[in-house]
């Protein structure tokens, strides 16, 4: 029941009765002209002759003709093993919720249109690099399909008992017209331009050899011809159809055959190897189809979900035969193995409650940040609202993490269905991690394989054993109350062992199925509300989720430099200080001295007069400044839009109060764009959330409808003392209504606390920026301030010091909208690996991945610009949205010394020249700071053909270019 290929290059010959000789590079368009045709790889020529002239030309050119035939056959042999296979990776996915970002690694995507939602279809059809094939049952109708109510059973000629479906009469005009109108025409209107035709040869089940079968075959071929005629340019992949290849190959852009090595029995639901005699027959048919009829072949085999060893072995065997493989489960809902295998970088995050409570959930507030550093993006699944997906999760997710509340031990019915559903995933090898509390019940006990009754202890406990990887602070107390009565069978799996008399407790463990860390041994909380990890979350999650060594997309670094942002929120932008100078004037003077990119969020309602608008335009005209919306009236408490009424409990409530205006979601979000456009037409759209930065679903939906990327909220929840990573929110908040990018460090409530509440304690931000770049680079360098901070003389000095520190750090400065684009890409970035070990990376606007230095020295290419090592990480820089990352192979790497080590501006383009040098352009518009570029000492850098003089720095050379010259064309020679 399956599919095939895009536009592979298929050298071949088709000589008909017409008067045209074609010598071309490309696939034969079997739906087009059938004249005198010759395809020769490497050339594209077209000659037209009349019939009378053709006879003379053909005799004169017999010698050339024979030579061309010989060359063509040589080219065909070369292409069979080379370029064709590289261009037609294929994936079949018949489930719901298609993971569009993962599927784009494949040239061809076969889906069931009935299984996907309209926005998913739009996303798939908008993929630039993939051709989407819509499934069409060509010769059968399932009895449980929606078609049954609209068809006449007289159109059927029999039954397929394996699938309980009707076999349709390919000669019946009514059936043919129904199929064309109700399927092909509808799918064509929906935007599909390629079709996978299943059940093509179902007539063989019910028709004996002879005239009846011949009639069915004639009807089948003529129907294929009519599809090609009615839908010009469409691509067709046939599931089998060997018996009609002599007539149908001209309409086939590819062919699929199932079960060459591994098959699936739909009756028993079992996967098993195929019989040798069946395999031999099928292989003969496939070789004939590919060699004689030049039809590209895909082989679709079946194994149990999660059986990666057998899947990879089968894929390799198929590939050795010259066919494109896809190996998955019988109903094609498992993202299995082809020539390419996905390397999942998402976790399914199981939480209770509702999406409106997301930002208060421990999984979001505590676990998401370290998981992001490990490269993991989260899909939140609210089990109180929806059952878990029925499609296999293994292959789609790297693992599952659940952080349950304290009702889990008593909420047996609530979680039993969850545990029962996860059992098959655990059996398939998908790691599962539970945080907080373990759920009770038979299914959950079977899944987690724990001993004990989960009841909390009350007596005094002593520390019996601790795994050194736990990273438990030496000062952490042995908690003697609340530890659950739980043990693992194998004590070697326990990372923390406590005891009381003869009783043993294992509140933290890493097991064969994943692991758990239970309250109260995860976090400590001070009287002031400060939280601290009682374990090393980076090490624990890495071990419990069994995260493989693979490229990790990094949001903090680009071209070897730490990213830096400066964000000013326009609160009280026109207020005056003691000297009567407005904040906007003080702000402008500060901006003019600072060459790094600056983003100013404007509260529209504050810009009330023409004089104020004029001043704002002057600020916006500074080349290093971009404007963003900071809403219309600056609501502080966004919960009011969700019907909440406790806004008076908030510590800081600033809004622009206007007569006869009641805050309205659309006006506060997308409604600010027209004003923003009149102030700064060239600034990209961006909304900076005001106040608590906690928009609920309705507000998020309003921003998404307005087409507004948004930013704000989150950051550090600091109370007192040293910074704690347990109080640092993640970089992004994924929701059904778009992605909210969080403030890296300082959101509005903390700014108010530091600036107003503790006598300009804002200097701590500089310390925190440094701390977040020590052992691990966890955050970009960020300065987030309010306009009214410039009204304070001591404040202006402090802000200048912070800006100077950022300049000395030599960050790669970007505007907040650029930062938002990069962070949003973290949620959608995807990774796959081919059978040769090369990584396929879709980072979108993310341009850096991390790997251990021992894992790979990357090959510098048109996709990979350079790398540099920092601490235990090798930061590798990418040149484009889709990059292929390969390990350097000695002589294969054309110029092993060519590499960019660092640069303080984003790359616009990178090109490897024929002589081994590289041409590069930098994004320069509005960036006034000098550009610094670091390269190996053996290299030379020039701009517009003028060599630059470097400053030696060990084995490196550092070049400094004034900001006004950075738009030039650079050349790196090594």
PDB file of N, CA, C and O in Angstrom, residues 262-295:
ATOM      1  N   UNK A 262      11.262  -7.502   4.374  1.00  0.00           N
ATOM      2  CA  UNK A 262      10.445  -7.565   5.581  1.00  0.00           C
ATOM      3  C   UNK A 262       9.011  -7.182   5.237  1.00  0.00           C
ATOM      4  O   UNK A 262       8.783  -6.161   4.587  1.00  0.00           O
ATOM      5  N   UNK A 263       8.045  -7.991   5.677  1.00  0.00           N
ATOM      6  CA  UNK A 263       6.654  -7.745   5.325  1.00  0.00           C
ATOM      7  C   UNK A 263       5.768  -7.533   6.531  1.00  0.00           C
ATOM      8  O   UNK A 263       6.196  -7.604   7.688  1.00  0.00           O
ATOM      9  N   UNK A 264       4.495  -7.276   6.246  1.00  0.00           N
ATOM     10  CA  UNK A 264       3.495  -7.005   7.288  1.00  0.00           C
ATOM     11  C   UNK A 264       2.215  -7.730   6.932  1.00  0.00           C
ATOM     12  O   UNK A 264       1.751  -7.679   5.787  1.00  0.00           O
ATOM     13  N   UNK A 265       1.641  -8.426   7.906  1.00  0.00           N
ATOM     14  CA  UNK A 265       0.372  -9.129   7.733  1.00  0.00           C
ATOM     15  C   UNK A 265      -0.736  -8.299   8.357  1.00  0.00           C
ATOM     16  O   UNK A 265      -0.789  -8.167   9.586  1.00  0.00           O
ATOM     17  N   UNK A 266      -1.617  -7.688   7.555  1.00  0.00           N
ATOM     18  CA  UNK A 266      -2.658  -6.814   8.124  1.00  0.00           C
ATOM     19  C   UNK A 266      -3.670  -7.566   8.978  1.00  0.00           C
ATOM     20  O   UNK A 266      -4.333  -6.959   9.821  1.00  0.00           O
ATOM     21  N   UNK A 267      -3.776  -8.873   8.797  1.00  0.00           N
ATOM     22  CA  UNK A 267      -4.740  -9.648   9.584  1.00  0.00           C
ATOM     23  C   UNK A 267      -4.214  -9.874  10.996  1.00  0.00           C
ATOM     24  O   UNK A 267      -4.895  -9.608  11.991  1.00  0.00           O
ATOM     25  N   UNK A 268      -2.973 -10.352  11.098  1.00  0.00           N
ATOM     26  CA  UNK A 268      -2.389 -10.616  12.414  1.00  0.00           C
ATOM     27  C   UNK A 268      -1.727  -9.394  13.018  1.00  0.00           C
ATOM     28  O   UNK A 268      -1.484  -9.338  14.227  1.00  0.00           O
ATOM     29  N   UNK A 269      -1.395  -8.408  12.177  1.00  0.00           N
ATOM     30  CA  UNK A 269      -0.682  -7.237  12.656  1.00  0.00           C
ATOM     31  C   UNK A 269       0.776  -7.504  12.938  1.00  0.00           C
ATOM     32  O   UNK A 269       1.428  -6.708  13.612  1.00  0.00           O
ATOM     33  N   UNK A 270       1.321  -8.603  12.421  1.00  0.00           N
ATOM     34  CA  UNK A 270       2.702  -8.989  12.694  1.00  0.00           C
ATOM     35  C   UNK A 270       3.625  -8.580  11.545  1.00  0.00           C
ATOM     36  O   UNK A 270       3.236  -8.605  10.378  1.00  0.00           O
ATOM     37  N   UNK A 271       4.863  -8.232  11.928  1.00  0.00           N
ATOM     38  CA  UNK A 271       5.920  -7.975  10.954  1.00  0.00           C
ATOM     39  C   UNK A 271       6.838  -9.187  10.927  1.00  0.00           C
ATOM     40  O   UNK A 271       7.167  -9.739  11.978  1.00  0.00           O
ATOM     41  N   UNK A 272       7.288  -9.582   9.726  1.00  0.00           N
ATOM     42  CA  UNK A 272       8.126 -10.770   9.620  1.00  0.00           C
ATOM     43  C   UNK A 272       8.902 -10.734   8.305  1.00  0.00           C
ATOM     44  O   UNK A 272       8.496 -10.064   7.345  1.00  0.00           O
ATOM     45  N   UNK A 273      10.041 -11.478   8.233  1.00  0.00           N
ATOM     46  CA  UNK A 273      10.785 -11.566   6.970  1.00  0.00           C
ATOM     47  C   UNK A 273       9.939 -12.211   5.881  1.00  0.00           C
ATOM     48  O   UNK A 273       9.070 -13.044   6.157  1.00  0.00           O
ATOM     49  N   UNK A 274      10.193 -11.844   4.656  1.00  0.00           N
ATOM     50  CA  UNK A 274       9.454 -12.410   3.528  1.00  0.00           C
ATOM     51  C   UNK A 274      10.073 -13.733   3.107  1.00  0.00           C
ATOM     52  O   UNK A 274      11.233 -14.026   3.403  1.00  0.00           O
ATOM     53  N   UNK A 275       9.297 -14.522   2.391  1.00  0.00           N
ATOM     54  CA  UNK A 275       9.791 -15.812   1.907  1.00  0.00           C
ATOM     55  C   UNK A 275      10.762 -15.597   0.753  1.00  0.00           C
ATOM     56  O   UNK A 275      10.610 -14.671  -0.058  1.00  0.00           O
ATOM     57  N   UNK A 276      11.732 -16.484   0.649  1.00  0.00           N
ATOM     58  CA  UNK A 276      12.791 -16.344  -0.340  1.00  0.00           C
ATOM     59  C   UNK A 276      12.238 -16.354  -1.762  1.00  0.00           C
ATOM     60  O   UNK A 276      12.661 -15.563  -2.607  1.00  0.00           O
ATOM     61  N   UNK A 277      11.260 -17.254  -2.038  1.00  0.00           N
ATOM     62  CA  UNK A 277      10.732 -17.318  -3.402  1.00  0.00           C
ATOM     63  C   UNK A 277       9.981 -16.038  -3.772  1.00  0.00           C
ATOM     64  O   UNK A 277      10.055 -15.567  -4.916  1.00  0.00           O
ATOM     65  N   UNK A 278       9.259 -15.463  -2.802  1.00  0.00           N
ATOM     66  CA  UNK A 278       8.577 -14.185  -3.054  1.00  0.00           C
ATOM     67  C   UNK A 278       9.583 -13.063  -3.295  1.00  0.00           C
ATOM     68  O   UNK A 278       9.385 -12.204  -4.158  1.00  0.00           O
ATOM     69  N   UNK A 279      10.655 -13.087  -2.521  1.00  0.00           N
ATOM     70  CA  UNK A 279      11.686 -12.060  -2.663  1.00  0.00           C
ATOM     71  C   UNK A 279      12.341 -12.125  -4.034  1.00  0.00           C
ATOM     72  O   UNK A 279      12.559 -11.099  -4.681  1.00  0.00           O
ATOM     73  N   UNK A 280      12.653 -13.341  -4.488  1.00  0.00           N
ATOM     74  CA  UNK A 280      13.313 -13.487  -5.789  1.00  0.00           C
ATOM     75  C   UNK A 280      12.415 -12.996  -6.920  1.00  0.00           C
ATOM     76  O   UNK A 280      12.859 -12.283  -7.823  1.00  0.00           O
ATOM     77  N   UNK A 281      11.134 -13.357  -6.848  1.00  0.00           N
ATOM     78  CA  UNK A 281      10.219 -12.927  -7.905  1.00  0.00           C
ATOM     79  C   UNK A 281      10.114 -11.404  -7.929  1.00  0.00           C
ATOM     80  O   UNK A 281      10.178 -10.780  -8.988  1.00  0.00           O
ATOM     81  N   UNK A 282       9.950 -10.816  -6.749  1.00  0.00           N
ATOM     82  CA  UNK A 282       9.794  -9.368  -6.674  1.00  0.00           C
ATOM     83  C   UNK A 282      11.053  -8.656  -7.148  1.00  0.00           C
ATOM     84  O   UNK A 282      10.984  -7.655  -7.875  1.00  0.00           O
ATOM     85  N   UNK A 283      12.208  -9.171  -6.767  1.00  0.00           N
ATOM     86  CA  UNK A 283      13.455  -8.537  -7.183  1.00  0.00           C
ATOM     87  C   UNK A 283      13.604  -8.567  -8.695  1.00  0.00           C
ATOM     88  O   UNK A 283      14.037  -7.577  -9.304  1.00  0.00           O
ATOM     89  N   UNK A 284      13.222  -9.668  -9.309  1.00  0.00           N
ATOM     90  CA  UNK A 284      13.282  -9.742 -10.781  1.00  0.00           C
ATOM     91  C   UNK A 284      12.394  -8.675 -11.410  1.00  0.00           C
ATOM     92  O   UNK A 284      12.775  -8.024 -12.391  1.00  0.00           O
ATOM     93  N   UNK A 285      11.229  -8.478 -10.832  1.00  0.00           N
ATOM     94  CA  UNK A 285      10.308  -7.472 -11.373  1.00  0.00           C
ATOM     95  C   UNK A 285      10.870  -6.058 -11.199  1.00  0.00           C
ATOM     96  O   UNK A 285      10.748  -5.211 -12.093  1.00  0.00           O
ATOM     97  N   UNK A 286      11.476  -5.804 -10.065  1.00  0.00           N
ATOM     98  CA  UNK A 286      12.017  -4.471  -9.807  1.00  0.00           C
ATOM     99  C   UNK A 286      13.191  -4.154 -10.720  1.00  0.00           C
ATOM    100  O   UNK A 286      13.308  -3.038 -11.242  1.00  0.00           O
ATOM    101  N   UNK A 287      14.079  -5.120 -10.903  1.00  0.00           N
ATOM    102  CA  UNK A 287      15.223  -4.913 -11.791  1.00  0.00           C
ATOM    103  C   UNK A 287      14.733  -4.647 -13.213  1.00  0.00           C
ATOM    104  O   UNK A 287      15.231  -3.766 -13.913  1.00  0.00           O
ATOM    105  N   UNK A 288      13.729  -5.414 -13.633  1.00  0.00           N
ATOM    106  CA  UNK A 288      13.167  -5.201 -14.972  1.00  0.00           C
ATOM    107  C   UNK A 288      12.555  -3.816 -15.098  1.00  0.00           C
ATOM    108  O   UNK A 288      12.777  -3.109 -16.096  1.00  0.00           O
ATOM    109  N   UNK A 289      11.802  -3.390 -14.070  1.00  0.00           N
ATOM    110  CA  UNK A 289      11.155  -2.071 -14.133  1.00  0.00           C
ATOM    111  C   UNK A 289      12.185  -0.960 -14.215  1.00  0.00           C
ATOM    112  O   UNK A 289      12.023   0.001 -14.979  1.00  0.00           O
ATOM    113  N   UNK A 290      13.265  -1.085 -13.450  1.00  0.00           N
ATOM    114  CA  UNK A 290      14.258  -0.022 -13.421  1.00  0.00           C
ATOM    115  C   UNK A 290      15.163  -0.042 -14.642  1.00  0.00           C
ATOM    116  O   UNK A 290      15.476   1.016 -15.202  1.00  0.00           O
ATOM    117  N   UNK A 291      15.567  -1.225 -15.085  1.00  0.00           N
ATOM    118  CA  UNK A 291      16.516  -1.305 -16.192  1.00  0.00           C
ATOM    119  C   UNK A 291      15.847  -1.209 -17.558  1.00  0.00           C
ATOM    120  O   UNK A 291      16.328  -0.520 -18.453  1.00  0.00           O
ATOM    121  N   UNK A 292      14.737  -1.911 -17.703  1.00  0.00           N
ATOM    122  CA  UNK A 292      14.091  -1.945 -19.014  1.00  0.00           C
ATOM    123  C   UNK A 292      13.188  -0.744 -19.244  1.00  0.00           C
ATOM    124  O   UNK A 292      13.155  -0.173 -20.338  1.00  0.00           O
ATOM    125  N   UNK A 293      12.475  -0.345 -18.202  1.00  0.00           N
ATOM    126  CA  UNK A 293      11.496   0.727 -18.381  1.00  0.00           C
ATOM    127  C   UNK A 293      11.932   2.051 -17.743  1.00  0.00           C
ATOM    128  O   UNK A 293      11.208   3.039 -17.833  1.00  0.00           O
ATOM    129  N   UNK A 294      13.120   2.056 -17.113  1.00  0.00           N
ATOM    130  CA  UNK A 294      13.706   3.281 -16.560  1.00  0.00           C
ATOM    131  C   UNK A 294      12.791   3.965 -15.546  1.00  0.00           C
ATOM    132  O   UNK A 294      12.703   5.200 -15.493  1.00  0.00           O
ATOM    133  N   UNK A 295      12.102   3.186 -14.762  1.00  0.00           N
ATOM    134  CA  UNK A 295      11.231   3.726 -13.723  1.00  0.00           C
ATOM    135  C   UNK A 295      11.977   3.677 -12.386  1.00  0.00           C
ATOM    136  O   UNK A 295      12.418   2.609 -11.959  1.00  0.00           O
TER     137      UNK A 295
END
